[in-house]
Amino acid sequence: MKPTTFLLAMGAFALTVLATPVFASDSARMVPRTEVSDARPVMLAAIQATDGEAHAILTGDVANAITQRFGATSPIFIDVTTERRYQQPGCSRLKVMFWQDGVLLPGAKAPRKQTMEFGINYCLDGLPPKSLL
């Protein structure tokens, strides 16, 4: 399985099964966001960004299916922040967060914001770093 397909599948799984509510300000929506069909370009942008951050909106068939399935009231947002830059050029520890408002999970009484967050060691070449120093 390709790394981008894996990340997208993991995101879809986590949004439906492992999601937990998190409350964030509306200012999170105000940052400039590009549209992407998977998280990889956002992760690469965060590695290259001076401030170590990148933001996007997930689009495409999978995003549409998730949004429709849960009757969500917002698109799926992606926020990536750099937690650590490694000595190996172009390699970082990233925190990747997918979130969406108005998600109605099976058995829930009301829709709410759902998030899925994970950490990953990632390099510009798509591979993990050779060293964590």
XYZ file of C-alpha atoms in Angstrom, residues 52-114:
63
model
C 6.865 24.457 10.743
C 3.128 24.590 10.073
C 0.822 23.831 7.159
C -2.959 23.709 6.860
C -5.364 22.268 4.306
C -8.834 20.966 3.595
C -9.219 17.338 2.570
C -11.168 16.962 -0.680
C -12.081 14.153 -3.018
C -14.180 11.018 -2.925
C -13.043 9.782 0.493
C -13.576 13.182 2.140
C -17.016 13.471 0.530
C -17.979 9.961 1.635
C -16.928 10.603 5.244
C -18.729 13.952 5.356
C -21.931 12.492 3.906
C -21.848 9.346 6.067
C -21.720 11.390 9.266
C -23.771 14.361 8.099
C -20.920 16.662 9.084
C -21.367 20.412 8.907
C -17.829 21.287 7.788
C -15.133 20.001 5.490
C -12.342 17.840 6.908
C -9.528 20.124 8.039
C -5.869 19.050 8.229
C -3.349 20.816 10.500
C 0.298 19.746 10.521
C 2.865 21.140 12.945
C 6.550 20.356 13.242
C 7.422 19.088 16.708
C 11.128 18.528 16.038
C 13.553 18.965 13.168
C 16.138 16.194 12.865
C 19.797 16.595 11.890
C 19.105 14.831 8.593
C 18.105 17.619 6.180
C 14.426 17.643 5.270
C 13.360 15.335 8.117
C 11.058 16.181 11.026
C 8.736 14.826 13.683
C 5.256 15.969 12.682
C 1.954 16.173 14.506
C -0.877 15.601 12.020
C -4.448 16.421 12.999
C -7.625 15.817 10.994
C -10.781 17.472 12.337
C -14.360 18.088 11.328
C -17.357 19.853 12.887
C -20.882 18.501 13.213
C -20.026 14.806 13.052
C -22.844 12.533 14.190
C -21.413 9.179 15.262
C -23.678 6.128 15.523
C -25.416 6.138 18.905
C -24.479 9.741 19.692
C -27.239 12.084 20.813
C -25.909 15.128 19.000
C -23.299 16.016 16.394
C -19.966 17.338 17.632
C -16.464 18.176 16.562
C -14.305 15.094 16.044
